[in-house]
């Protein structure tokens, strides 16, 4: 919890350098140019920038891009069920514990508009990671992942030194433990949650899915000792992290309420009041299914009945057991999944803009 991404931290220090050392200072424009066009495109690139891209541009020997692409296809085909798990089990489920939730609250993520924008950014990133060739050097998934690494390092530097973050209690703002456990929410926890909701995943597809996120984790600067090939290894790690978590703080409930409000307002199409009611009821039902009554009460959110879960499970069983077993069916699921994810991203950002417009000046 007191270990950081040192490569990212070194780059940030070079970006924070004042004008007394112009040769050593890294600008955001230089970073973006190196990310988009390669480090050779940056004239007289500062040493910190050269060292950073020398690492991220070097593909580890263990990376198998055929497996990466297969894992990306698994994410596409999951479609809405992956969103159900990432939102309810991975994200809101993690708000039951202090630390990362408190950092999010410190950044001002407690309004529904900011919550929706953050969800939109996260789903844009996962959308890019799963794109065809997305994790190749010129792919959008690669570029956004490296950009996220820089953002993490910038946030760590900002809050570690501004006196507002309790490092003794929580560790570094963005530390190796939190980063590695967050990665677990995107790989083995996502696989586990989709299975609970009826989606069948073969052992081969699960291995490819883990491989995809292992490379993503490596690009994010997570310690390679904490990047796993199998669900069993990842789940064992997740459990060790789980039993050492701090108790819930007020930030978790506040963040959950912001998401509930935002999700119920995100789609302003036809029959908005009815769609809003259904979106909220569906979200609360799946939360009840995953978290149980006690956790929902701790998060200060209404406890309802998971009445739609049987229908969700039935639909997912049919799609994964029938369509996902043929080449044509898989292509169909990937097209449907891509359309769903892009539509949701658009709605999240549009909803965030509308809600910001409604706030008093």
CSV table of C-alpha atoms in Angstrom, one decimal, residues 68-69 72 75-76 123-135 140-142 144-145 212-213 216:
chain,number,residue,atom,x,y,z
A,68,UNK,CA,-5.5,-11.0,-26.4
A,69,UNK,CA,-7.8,-10.7,-29.4
A,72,UNK,CA,-11.4,-9.0,-26.4
A,75,UNK,CA,-15.9,-9.0,-23.7
A,76,UNK,CA,-17.7,-7.9,-26.9
A,123,UNK,CA,-16.7,2.3,-20.6
A,124,UNK,CA,-15.0,4.2,-23.4
A,125,UNK,CA,-11.7,2.7,-22.2
A,126,UNK,CA,-13.1,-0.9,-22.0
A,127,UNK,CA,-14.7,-0.4,-25.4
A,128,UNK,CA,-11.3,0.6,-26.8
A,129,UNK,CA,-9.5,-2.3,-25.0
A,130,UNK,CA,-11.9,-4.8,-26.7
A,131,UNK,CA,-11.7,-3.2,-30.1
A,132,UNK,CA,-10.1,-5.1,-33.0
A,133,UNK,CA,-6.3,-4.6,-32.6
A,134,UNK,CA,-7.1,-2.3,-29.7
A,135,UNK,CA,-4.1,-3.5,-27.7
A,140,UNK,CA,-6.9,2.9,-29.2
A,141,UNK,CA,-7.0,0.5,-26.3
A,142,UNK,CA,-3.2,0.6,-25.9
A,144,UNK,CA,-6.0,4.9,-23.6
A,145,UNK,CA,-4.5,2.4,-21.1
A,212,UNK,CA,-6.1,-9.7,-22.2
A,213,UNK,CA,-6.3,-8.1,-18.8
A,216,UNK,CA,-3.6,-4.3,-19.6
